[in-house]
Amino acid sequence: MKIMPRFRFAPSPTGGLHIGTARTALFNWLAARSMKGHLVLRIEDTDVKRSKGFYEKSIIKDLEWLGLEWDEFYRQSDRIKIYREFAQKLLDQNKAYRCFCTPERLEKLKKDQYAAGKMSKYDNRCRELSPSEIEKNLKEGKKFAIRFKVDTDREITFNDLIRGSIVFNPDTIGDFIIIKSDGTPSYNFAVVVDDGDMKITHVLRGEDHITNTARQILLFESLGFRQPFFAHLSMILGRDGSKLSKRHGATTISEFREEGYLAEAMANYLSLLSWSPGDNEEIFSIRDVVDRFRIQDISRSPAIFDVDKLKWINGIYIRKKTPEELADLCMPYLIRDKIISREDKENPEVMRKILRGAKAFRDNLKVLGDFPFYMKDFFSDVITDYSAESIEVLRLDTSKVVIGSFLKVLENRYKSFDNSIDIDLNEEQCRELINLVAENLKEQKIKGRLLYMPIRVSLTGKTHGPELPDVISIIGLKNSIQRVKQTLEYIKSNSL
RNA sequence: GGCGCAUUCGUCUAGUGGUCAGGACGUAGCCCUCUCACGGCUAAAACAGGGGUUCAAAUCCCCUAUGCGCUACCA
């Protein structure tokens, strides 16, 4: 009978969800789903000093945001009793022992060994303590940790699903601590007890754990657990090839979310780090790729995190959104940058402007956080300044003709409205206005750049921006007239 | 220092003994176009180095170099 594969993702809540950790989570999810197995989320919070409840919350939020779900949930701090029971068992079987060495002695031992050019490892001093000595130490109330007896007789070997056979010499491993003197389990011990107890079949984790695997295999055997399959993922590095850290910019999922990356884009990009679907496809939903995911296909070499490629992918997902969806997604950023206020959400005038802006700038956007920057100028009633290039445009005689004609067209259109009617033009209606100007100036052979540039500058004071009909529809007819008049005034007062 | 892992264009990768070494990001140029984007086309760009094995090696073996990780009563 085939047993159901069980995967686990085991973050420690000592910080937010890091990019590398998120990728590990994603790959575990992908592997579990592709093998129709279960995914266990286990919070490894045995380090009481560094673990924080709000980090746990933040990690869970980010995991959910990425679209990863799990089937079971555990917290190591809820299981302290279990670890102690297993440790006691090992003690009873003489596979572990109490170590009364002080941190000071251990520190000195390590220093001396390192100075002698040796690998630091525990010298097994407390291993052969007599029962009476132990009794005495205990009576004196001396603090102790529990160490595991490492059998140095045979080499430790395992077959990594990604890297193949890996061999360790047990001589390099000293008797290590499984229960700290405060009664909490050490990382290696808690992991093995949990993986064994939870019947984990596949341990898919970061490369930084390869060396730990040797210790853990010893523990699996001593505890009588069946050994799971191991697979170690390579690291994700920063631009310069060093470990990804703060100085490379954002490193946690929540930071990227705040900058305006979409969950789909993030998950898509992360899946491309050390894995590829084989064909030349790069844009896909992680759900669609589950069937194609195989642990064996994961690459062995480390990957450098490339923000530019992430941005490219993010842009693609932004372009897949409807203007309505995009406007909605951008709202928090507009509020954050004080382009609009929270109350403006109830203002149809403002919302209309944002919706049209979302449509107009969708192709330009790489991250949502840039949207306020694009929209800023359109929320002012006046043109705040004229760029150097736009002043050059205004100097042309034909430009003055164009702007004059444009103003007339706008004013005529404005008059056509009954005062009681809401004055609002959509892009199509705006396009008609521009065509009208083009029609009027046809005889004077003003067209193309000579025609469109002055219109653009008269409205925005810039030579760049979205398509002209979009510009007018965002600004609105009334304010367009106001802005064109401002430009005419500007030409006059600067005698351009 | 010891132990472990890795090494294909600048970057992410395809490739598992015979390929003009493919794709993508980025870069450059062209096209589209009032501009910026988007889109389309094109170009430059790689098997870390040295030894083997083989008729044949990016692919298999060894050595060197480089990078990364671990070397805690952190996880």
Coordinates of C-alpha atoms (C1' of nucleotides) in Angstrom, one line a residue:
Chain A
M1 CA 0.0 0.0 0.0
K2 CA 1.2 3.4 -0.9
I3 CA 1.5 5.8 2.0
M4 CA 0.4 9.4 1.6
P5 CA 3.3 11.9 1.2
R6 CA 3.5 14.4 4.0
F7 CA 5.5 17.6 3.7
R8 CA 6.1 20.3 6.2
F9 CA 7.1 23.9 6.2
A10 CA 8.7 25.0 9.4
P11 CA 9.5 28.7 9.8
S12 CA 10.7 30.2 13.0
P13 CA 8.9 33.4 14.0
T14 CA 12.0 35.5 14.5
G15 CA 11.3 37.8 11.6
G16 CA 8.9 38.3 8.7
L17 CA 8.6 35.8 5.9
H18 CA 11.9 36.0 4.1
I19 CA 12.1 35.6 0.3
G20 CA 14.2 32.4 0.6
T21 CA 11.8 31.0 3.3
A22 CA 8.9 31.8 1.1
R23 CA 10.4 29.9 -1.8
T24 CA 10.9 26.9 0.5
A25 CA 7.2 27.2 1.5
L26 CA 6.1 27.4 -2.1
F27 CA 8.2 24.4 -3.2
N28 CA 6.8 22.3 -0.3
W29 CA 3.3 23.4 -1.3
L30 CA 4.0 22.6 -4.9
A31 CA 5.5 19.2 -4.1
A32 CA 2.8 18.3 -1.6
R33 CA 0.0 19.2 -4.0
S34 CA 1.7 17.5 -7.0
M35 CA 2.0 14.3 -5.0
K36 CA -1.5 14.6 -3.6
G37 CA -0.1 14.7 -0.2
H38 CA -0.5 16.9 2.9
L39 CA 1.4 20.0 3.9
V40 CA 2.0 20.7 7.6
L41 CA 2.8 24.2 8.8
R42 CA 4.9 24.1 11.9
I43 CA 6.0 27.1 13.8
E44 CA 9.4 26.5 15.3
D45 CA 9.4 28.9 18.3
T46 CA 11.6 27.1 20.7
D47 CA 13.9 30.1 21.0
V48 CA 11.9 31.9 23.6
K49 CA 13.9 35.0 23.4
R50 CA 13.7 35.7 19.7
S51 CA 10.3 34.3 18.8
K52 CA 7.5 36.7 18.7
G53 CA 3.8 36.3 18.3
F54 CA 3.5 39.1 15.8
Y55 CA 6.0 37.5 13.5
E56 CA 4.0 34.3 13.5
K57 CA 1.0 36.3 12.5
S58 CA 2.9 38.1 9.8
I59 CA 4.3 34.9 8.4
I60 CA 0.8 33.3 8.2
K61 CA -0.6 36.4 6.6
D62 CA 2.2 36.4 3.9
L63 CA 1.7 32.7 3.2
E64 CA -2.0 33.2 2.7
W65 CA -1.4 36.2 0.6
L66 CA 0.8 34.1 -1.7
G67 CA -2.0 31.6 -2.0
L68 CA -0.4 28.8 -0.1
E69 CA -2.7 26.8 2.2
W70 CA -1.8 24.0 4.6
D71 CA -3.6 21.0 6.0
E72 CA -2.3 20.9 9.5
F73 CA -0.9 23.4 11.9
Y74 CA 1.5 23.0 14.9
R75 CA 3.5 25.2 17.2
Q76 CA 6.6 23.7 18.9
S77 CA 6.0 25.7 22.1
D78 CA 2.8 23.7 22.5
R79 CA 4.8 20.5 22.4
I80 CA 7.5 21.0 25.0
K81 CA 6.3 18.1 27.0
I82 CA 6.6 15.7 24.1
Y83 CA 10.2 16.6 23.5
R84 CA 11.1 16.0 27.2
E85 CA 9.4 12.6 27.1
F86 CA 11.5 11.6 24.1
A87 CA 14.6 12.9 25.7
Q88 CA 13.9 11.0 28.8
K89 CA 13.5 7.8 26.8
L90 CA 16.9 8.4 25.3
L91 CA 18.3 9.0 28.7
D92 CA 16.8 5.8 30.0
Q93 CA 18.3 3.9 27.0
N94 CA 21.7 5.4 27.7
K95 CA 21.7 7.1 24.3
A96 CA 21.9 10.5 25.9
Y97 CA 23.4 11.9 29.1
R98 CA 23.2 15.0 31.3
C99 CA 26.0 17.5 30.7
F100 CA 26.8 19.9 33.6
C101 CA 29.5 21.9 31.8
T102 CA 29.2 25.6 32.2
P103 CA 28.9 27.9 29.2
E104 CA 32.2 29.4 30.2
R105 CA 34.0 26.1 29.9
L106 CA 32.4 25.3 26.6
E107 CA 33.4 28.8 25.3
K108 CA 37.0 28.2 26.3
L109 CA 37.0 24.7 24.8
K110 CA 35.8 26.1 21.5
K111 CA 38.4 28.8 21.5
D112 CA 41.2 26.5 22.2
Q113 CA 40.2 24.0 19.6
Y114 CA 39.9 26.7 17.0
A115 CA 43.3 28.2 17.9
A116 CA 44.8 24.7 17.5
G117 CA 43.3 24.7 14.0
K118 CA 40.8 22.0 14.8
M119 CA 37.2 21.8 14.3
S120 CA 35.4 22.7 17.4
K121 CA 33.4 19.9 19.0
Y122 CA 32.4 18.9 22.5
D123 CA 35.0 16.8 24.3
N124 CA 32.5 14.4 25.8
R125 CA 33.6 15.3 29.3
C126 CA 30.3 14.5 31.0
R127 CA 29.7 11.4 28.9
E128 CA 31.2 9.0 31.5
L129 CA 30.1 10.6 34.7
S130 CA 29.4 8.0 37.4
P131 CA 25.9 7.7 38.8
S132 CA 27.2 9.1 42.1
E133 CA 28.7 12.2 40.4
I134 CA 25.5 12.8 38.6
E135 CA 23.6 12.4 41.8
K136 CA 25.8 14.9 43.5
N137 CA 25.6 17.5 40.8
L138 CA 21.8 17.1 40.8
K139 CA 21.6 17.6 44.5
E140 CA 23.8 20.7 44.3
G141 CA 21.2 22.0 42.0
K142 CA 23.6 22.4 39.1
K143 CA 22.1 23.2 35.8
F144 CA 22.4 20.7 33.1
A145 CA 21.6 20.1 29.4
I146 CA 21.0 16.8 27.8
R147 CA 23.5 15.6 25.2
F148 CA 23.1 13.0 22.6
K149 CA 25.8 10.3 22.3
V150 CA 27.2 10.3 18.8
D151 CA 28.2 6.9 17.5
T152 CA 31.5 7.5 15.6
D153 CA 31.8 4.0 14.3
R154 CA 30.2 4.3 10.9
E155 CA 29.8 7.0 8.4
I156 CA 26.5 8.8 7.9
T157 CA 25.1 8.8 4.5
F158 CA 21.8 9.9 2.8
N159 CA 20.5 10.3 -0.6
D160 CA 19.4 13.8 -1.3
L161 CA 16.6 14.0 -3.8
I162 CA 18.1 17.0 -5.4
R163 CA 21.8 16.5 -4.9
G164 CA 22.3 12.8 -4.8
S165 CA 24.4 10.9 -2.2
I166 CA 26.0 13.0 0.6
V167 CA 28.4 11.4 3.1
F168 CA 29.5 12.7 6.5
N169 CA 32.3 11.5 8.8
P170 CA 30.7 11.2 12.3
D171 CA 34.1 12.2 13.8
T172 CA 33.3 15.7 12.9
I173 CA 30.2 15.7 15.0
G174 CA 30.5 16.0 18.8
D175 CA 27.9 14.9 21.3
F176 CA 25.3 17.6 20.8
I177 CA 22.7 19.1 23.0
I178 CA 19.1 18.0 22.6
I179 CA 17.5 19.6 25.6
K180 CA 18.9 23.0 26.7
S181 CA 19.4 23.8 30.4
D182 CA 16.2 25.8 30.4
G183 CA 14.3 22.6 29.5
T184 CA 13.5 23.6 25.9
P185 CA 14.6 21.3 23.0
S186 CA 17.4 22.3 20.7
Y187 CA 16.5 22.8 17.1
N188 CA 17.8 19.5 15.8
F189 CA 16.0 17.5 18.4
A190 CA 12.7 19.3 18.1
V191 CA 12.8 18.9 14.3
V192 CA 13.4 15.1 14.5
V193 CA 10.8 14.5 17.2
D194 CA 8.3 16.4 15.2
D195 CA 9.1 15.0 11.8
G196 CA 9.0 11.6 13.2
D197 CA 5.9 12.1 15.4
M198 CA 4.1 13.8 12.5
K199 CA 5.1 11.1 10.1
I200 CA 6.7 13.5 7.7
T201 CA 7.8 11.6 4.6
H202 CA 9.7 14.4 2.7
V203 CA 11.9 17.1 4.3
L204 CA 12.3 19.8 1.7
R205 CA 14.3 22.7 3.2
G206 CA 17.2 25.1 2.6
E207 CA 20.7 24.1 1.8
D208 CA 21.9 25.6 5.1
H209 CA 20.5 22.5 6.8
I210 CA 22.5 19.9 4.9
T211 CA 25.0 19.6 7.7
N212 CA 22.2 19.3 10.3
T213 CA 20.9 16.4 8.4
A214 CA 23.8 14.2 9.7
R215 CA 22.8 14.8 13.3
Q216 CA 19.2 14.4 12.5
I217 CA 19.7 11.0 10.8
L218 CA 21.4 9.8 14.0
L219 CA 18.4 11.0 16.0
F220 CA 15.9 9.4 13.7
E221 CA 17.6 6.1 14.2
S222 CA 17.9 6.3 17.9
L223 CA 14.3 7.4 18.3
G224 CA 13.2 4.5 16.2
F225 CA 11.6 6.7 13.6
R226 CA 11.5 5.9 9.9
Q227 CA 13.8 8.3 8.1
P228 CA 12.1 10.7 5.6
F229 CA 13.4 11.6 2.2
F230 CA 15.6 14.7 2.2
A231 CA 15.9 17.4 -0.4
H232 CA 17.9 20.6 0.0
L233 CA 17.1 23.7 -1.9
S234 CA 19.9 26.1 -2.9
M235 CA 20.2 29.5 -1.4
I236 CA 18.8 32.7 -2.9
L237 CA 21.5 35.3 -3.1
G238 CA 21.6 39.1 -3.5
R239 CA 22.8 41.0 -6.6
D240 CA 26.4 40.7 -5.6
G241 CA 26.3 37.0 -4.9
S242 CA 26.3 37.3 -1.1
K243 CA 23.5 36.2 1.1
L244 CA 20.4 38.2 0.6
S245 CA 20.2 40.9 3.3
K246 CA 18.8 44.2 4.1
R247 CA 21.3 46.1 2.1
H248 CA 20.0 44.5 -1.0
G249 CA 16.7 46.2 -0.4
A250 CA 13.5 44.4 0.4
T251 CA 13.9 40.9 1.7
T252 CA 10.6 39.9 3.1
I253 CA 7.3 39.1 1.4
S254 CA 5.5 41.9 3.3
E255 CA 8.0 44.5 2.1
F256 CA 7.4 43.5 -1.5
R257 CA 3.6 43.6 -1.0
E258 CA 3.9 47.1 0.4
E259 CA 5.9 48.2 -2.6
G260 CA 3.1 47.1 -4.8
Y261 CA 4.0 43.6 -6.1
L262 CA 1.1 41.3 -6.8
A263 CA 0.8 38.0 -5.1
E264 CA 0.5 36.1 -8.4
A265 CA 3.6 37.8 -9.7
M266 CA 5.6 37.1 -6.6
A267 CA 4.6 33.4 -6.5
N268 CA 5.3 33.1 -10.2
Y269 CA 8.7 34.6 -9.9
L270 CA 9.7 32.6 -6.8
S271 CA 8.8 29.4 -8.6
L272 CA 11.2 30.3 -11.3
L273 CA 14.1 30.4 -8.9
S274 CA 15.9 27.0 -9.1
W275 CA 13.0 25.4 -11.0
S276 CA 11.6 25.7 -14.5
P277 CA 8.6 24.0 -16.1
G278 CA 10.9 22.6 -18.8
D279 CA 9.3 24.3 -21.8
N280 CA 10.0 27.9 -22.4
E281 CA 6.9 29.1 -20.5
E282 CA 7.5 31.6 -17.8
I283 CA 4.2 33.2 -16.9
F284 CA 1.9 30.8 -15.1
S285 CA -0.1 30.5 -12.0
I286 CA 1.4 28.2 -9.4
R287 CA -1.8 26.2 -9.4
D288 CA -1.5 25.5 -13.1
V289 CA 2.0 24.2 -12.7
V290 CA 1.3 21.8 -9.8
D291 CA 1.1 18.8 -12.1
R292 CA 4.4 19.5 -13.7
F293 CA 6.3 20.0 -10.5
R294 CA 8.9 17.4 -9.6
I295 CA 11.4 17.6 -6.8
Q296 CA 14.1 16.0 -9.0
D297 CA 13.9 18.9 -11.4
I298 CA 15.0 21.4 -8.9
S299 CA 18.3 23.0 -9.7
R300 CA 21.3 22.5 -7.4
S301 CA 23.0 25.8 -7.9
P302 CA 22.2 29.0 -5.9
A303 CA 20.1 31.7 -7.6
I304 CA 20.5 35.4 -7.5
F305 CA 17.4 37.4 -6.8
D306 CA 16.7 39.7 -9.8
V307 CA 14.3 42.5 -9.0
D308 CA 14.2 43.6 -12.7
K309 CA 12.8 40.3 -13.7
L310 CA 10.3 40.4 -10.9
K311 CA 9.2 43.8 -12.0
W312 CA 8.7 42.5 -15.6
I313 CA 6.5 39.7 -14.3
N314 CA 4.7 42.1 -12.1
G315 CA 4.0 44.4 -15.0
I316 CA 2.5 41.5 -16.9
Y317 CA 0.1 40.6 -14.1
I318 CA -0.8 44.3 -13.7
R319 CA -1.7 44.4 -17.4
K320 CA -4.0 41.4 -16.9
K321 CA -6.1 43.4 -14.4
T322 CA -9.2 45.3 -15.5
P323 CA -9.1 49.1 -14.8
E324 CA -11.6 48.5 -12.1
E325 CA -9.5 45.9 -10.4
L326 CA -6.4 47.9 -10.8
A327 CA -8.0 51.1 -9.4
D328 CA -9.1 49.1 -6.4
L329 CA -5.6 47.7 -5.9
C330 CA -4.0 51.1 -6.1
M331 CA -6.3 52.8 -3.6
P332 CA -4.1 52.1 -0.5
Y333 CA -1.1 53.6 -2.3
L334 CA -2.9 56.8 -3.2
I335 CA -4.0 57.2 0.4
R336 CA -0.5 56.3 1.7
D337 CA 1.0 59.0 -0.5
K338 CA -1.7 61.5 0.4
I339 CA -2.9 61.9 -3.1
I340 CA -6.4 61.2 -1.9
S341 CA -7.9 60.9 1.6
R342 CA -9.9 58.0 3.0
E343 CA -13.1 60.0 2.6
D344 CA -12.5 60.4 -1.1
K345 CA -13.5 56.8 -1.6
E346 CA -17.1 58.1 -1.3
N347 CA -16.4 60.9 -3.9
P348 CA -17.6 59.7 -7.3
E349 CA -15.6 62.5 -9.0
V350 CA -12.3 61.3 -7.5
M351 CA -13.1 57.7 -8.1
R352 CA -13.8 58.3 -11.7
K353 CA -10.5 60.1 -12.1
I354 CA -8.7 57.1 -10.5
L355 CA -10.5 54.6 -12.7
R356 CA -9.5 56.5 -15.8
G357 CA -6.0 56.8 -14.5
A358 CA -5.8 53.1 -13.9
K359 CA -6.8 52.5 -17.5
A360 CA -4.4 55.1 -18.9
F361 CA -1.4 54.1 -16.9
R362 CA -1.9 50.3 -16.8
D363 CA 0.8 49.7 -19.4
N364 CA 3.3 51.8 -17.7
L365 CA 3.0 50.4 -14.3
K366 CA 5.6 48.0 -12.9
V367 CA 4.7 48.2 -9.3
L368 CA 1.4 49.5 -7.7
G369 CA 3.4 51.8 -5.5
D370 CA 4.4 53.9 -8.6
F371 CA 0.7 54.7 -9.4
P372 CA 0.5 57.8 -7.1
F373 CA 3.6 59.2 -8.9
Y374 CA 1.9 58.9 -12.2
M375 CA -1.4 60.4 -11.0
K376 CA 0.0 63.2 -8.9
D377 CA -0.2 65.9 -11.7
F378 CA -3.8 65.0 -12.5
F379 CA -5.1 65.8 -9.0
S380 CA -4.0 69.4 -9.2
D381 CA -6.3 72.0 -10.8
V382 CA -3.4 73.8 -12.3
I383 CA -0.2 72.9 -14.2
T384 CA 2.5 73.0 -11.6
D385 CA 5.4 73.5 -14.0
Y386 CA 6.4 73.3 -17.6
S387 CA 9.3 71.1 -18.6
A388 CA 12.1 72.4 -20.7
E389 CA 11.0 70.3 -23.7
S390 CA 7.5 71.6 -23.4
I391 CA 8.6 75.2 -23.4
E392 CA 10.4 74.5 -26.7
V393 CA 7.1 73.2 -28.1
L394 CA 5.3 76.3 -27.0
R395 CA 7.7 78.5 -28.8
L396 CA 6.5 77.3 -32.2
D397 CA 4.1 79.5 -34.0
T398 CA 2.0 76.5 -35.1
S399 CA 1.6 75.5 -31.5
K400 CA -0.1 78.8 -30.7
V401 CA -2.5 78.2 -33.5
V402 CA -3.2 74.6 -32.3
I403 CA -3.8 75.6 -28.7
G404 CA -6.1 78.4 -29.8
S405 CA -8.2 76.1 -31.8
F406 CA -8.1 73.4 -29.1
L407 CA -9.5 75.9 -26.6
K408 CA -12.3 76.9 -28.9
V409 CA -13.3 73.3 -29.4
L410 CA -13.3 72.7 -25.7
E411 CA -15.4 75.7 -25.0
N412 CA -17.9 74.9 -27.6
R413 CA -18.2 71.4 -26.2
Y414 CA -18.7 72.9 -22.7
K415 CA -21.4 75.2 -23.9
S416 CA -23.3 72.2 -25.4
F417 CA -23.9 71.0 -21.9
D418 CA -26.9 72.0 -20.0
N419 CA -25.7 73.3 -16.7
S420 CA -27.8 70.8 -14.8
I421 CA -26.0 67.9 -16.5
D422 CA -22.9 66.4 -15.0
I423 CA -20.1 67.4 -17.4
D424 CA -18.0 64.3 -18.0
L425 CA -16.5 62.9 -21.2
N426 CA -15.3 59.4 -21.8
E427 CA -12.2 58.7 -23.8
E428 CA -14.2 58.2 -27.0
Q429 CA -15.8 61.6 -26.7
C430 CA -12.5 63.1 -25.9
R431 CA -11.0 61.5 -29.0
E432 CA -13.8 63.2 -31.0
L433 CA -12.7 66.6 -29.7
I434 CA -9.1 66.0 -30.8
N435 CA -10.3 64.9 -34.2
L436 CA -12.3 68.1 -34.4
V437 CA -9.1 70.1 -33.9
A438 CA -7.3 68.0 -36.4
E439 CA -10.1 68.7 -38.9
N440 CA -10.0 72.4 -38.3
L441 CA -6.2 72.6 -38.9
K442 CA -6.1 70.2 -41.9
E443 CA -5.9 73.1 -44.4
Q444 CA -2.9 74.6 -42.7
K445 CA -1.3 71.2 -42.9
I446 CA -0.7 70.9 -39.2
K447 CA -0.8 67.3 -38.2
G448 CA 1.2 64.6 -36.4
R449 CA 3.7 65.8 -33.8
L450 CA 3.1 69.4 -34.6
L451 CA -0.6 68.9 -33.8
Y452 CA -0.6 66.6 -30.8
M453 CA 2.4 67.9 -28.9
P454 CA 1.0 71.4 -28.3
I455 CA -2.3 69.9 -27.1
R456 CA -0.4 67.6 -24.7
V457 CA 1.7 70.4 -23.4
S458 CA -1.2 72.8 -23.0
L459 CA -2.9 70.3 -20.7
T460 CA 0.0 68.9 -18.7
G461 CA 3.1 71.0 -19.2
K462 CA 4.9 67.9 -20.1
T463 CA 5.9 66.1 -23.4
H464 CA 5.3 62.6 -21.9
G465 CA 2.2 61.0 -20.6
P466 CA -0.7 58.7 -21.5
E467 CA -2.7 58.9 -24.7
L468 CA -4.3 62.3 -25.2
P469 CA -8.0 61.2 -25.0
D470 CA -7.1 59.6 -21.7
V471 CA -5.5 62.8 -20.5
I472 CA -8.5 64.8 -21.2
S473 CA -10.9 62.3 -19.7
I474 CA -8.9 62.1 -16.5
I475 CA -8.6 65.9 -16.1
G476 CA -12.2 66.5 -17.1
L477 CA -13.6 69.1 -19.5
K478 CA -13.8 72.0 -17.1
N479 CA -10.3 71.7 -15.8
S480 CA -9.0 71.1 -19.3
I481 CA -10.3 74.5 -20.3
Q482 CA -8.8 76.0 -17.2
R483 CA -5.4 74.4 -17.9
V484 CA -5.3 75.5 -21.6
K485 CA -6.1 79.0 -20.5
Q486 CA -3.3 78.8 -18.0
T487 CA -0.9 77.8 -20.8
L488 CA -2.0 80.6 -23.0
E489 CA -1.4 83.0 -20.1
Y490 CA 2.0 81.4 -19.6
I491 CA 3.0 81.9 -23.3
K492 CA 2.0 85.5 -23.1
S493 CA 3.7 86.4 -19.9
N494 CA 6.9 84.7 -21.0
S495 CA 6.6 86.1 -24.5
L496 CA 7.3 82.6 -26.1
Chain B
rG1 C1' 41.2 26.1 9.9
rG2 C1' 37.7 21.6 9.4
rC3 C1' 33.4 19.6 7.0
rG4 C1' 29.7 20.1 3.2
rC5 C1' 27.4 22.0 -1.3
rA6 C1' 27.8 24.5 -5.9
rU7 C1' 29.9 26.5 -10.9
rU8 C1' 26.1 27.2 -18.9
rC9 C1' 25.3 34.6 -21.7
rG10 C1' 25.6 40.4 -16.6
rU11 C1' 21.0 37.6 -14.2
rC12 C1' 17.2 33.3 -14.1
rU13 C1' 17.5 29.0 -16.8
rA14 C1' 17.0 24.6 -21.0
rG15 C1' 20.4 20.9 -21.9
rU16 C1' 21.7 14.4 -19.0
rG17 C1' 27.9 11.8 -24.8
rG18 C1' 27.0 13.9 -31.3
rU19 C1' 22.6 20.9 -30.7
rC20 C1' 24.6 26.6 -35.4
rA21 C1' 24.5 25.4 -26.9
rG22 C1' 17.7 27.1 -26.9
rG23 C1' 14.4 30.6 -24.1
rA24 C1' 13.5 34.8 -20.7
rC25 C1' 15.0 39.5 -17.9
rG26 C1' 18.3 43.4 -18.7
rU27 C1' 21.2 46.1 -22.6
rA28 C1' 21.5 48.1 -27.9
rG29 C1' 19.1 49.0 -32.6
rC30 C1' 14.8 49.0 -35.8
rC31 C1' 9.3 48.9 -36.5
rC32 C1' 4.5 50.7 -34.4
rU33 C1' 3.6 55.7 -32.5
rC34 C1' 2.1 63.0 -30.8
rU35 C1' 5.3 61.3 -26.2
rC36 C1' 6.1 57.6 -22.4
rA37 C1' 4.9 52.7 -22.1
rC38 C1' 2.8 48.2 -24.4
rG39 C1' 3.6 45.1 -28.6
rG40 C1' 6.7 43.1 -32.8
rC41 C1' 11.5 42.2 -35.0
rU42 C1' 16.9 42.0 -34.7
rA43 C1' 21.8 42.1 -32.3
rA44 C1' 25.7 41.5 -28.8
rA45 C1' 26.3 38.0 -24.8
rA46 C1' 27.8 31.7 -21.7
rC47 C1' 29.6 25.9 -20.9
rA48 C1' 35.4 28.8 -14.4
rG49 C1' 40.6 26.6 -15.5
rG50 C1' 43.6 22.2 -16.2
rG51 C1' 44.0 17.1 -16.8
rG52 C1' 41.9 12.4 -18.1
rU53 C1' 37.8 8.5 -20.2
rU54 C1' 35.8 8.3 -25.3
rC55 C1' 35.7 8.1 -32.4
rA56 C1' 33.0 12.2 -29.9
rA57 C1' 32.2 15.7 -23.6
rA58 C1' 28.5 21.5 -21.3
rU59 C1' 27.1 16.4 -20.2
rC60 C1' 31.3 10.9 -17.0
rC61 C1' 36.0 10.9 -13.6
rC62 C1' 40.1 13.6 -11.0
rC63 C1' 42.7 18.1 -9.6
rU64 C1' 42.8 23.5 -9.0
rA65 C1' 40.3 28.1 -8.5
rU66 C1' 36.2 30.8 -6.9
rG67 C1' 31.5 31.4 -4.4
rC68 C1' 28.2 29.9 -0.7
rG69 C1' 26.7 27.2 3.7
rC70 C1' 27.6 24.8 8.4
rU71 C1' 31.1 24.6 12.3
rA72 C1' 25.9 27.5 19.2
rC73 C1' 22.4 25.5 25.3
rC74 C1' 19.9 30.2 17.1
rA75 C1' 16.7 28.1 14.0

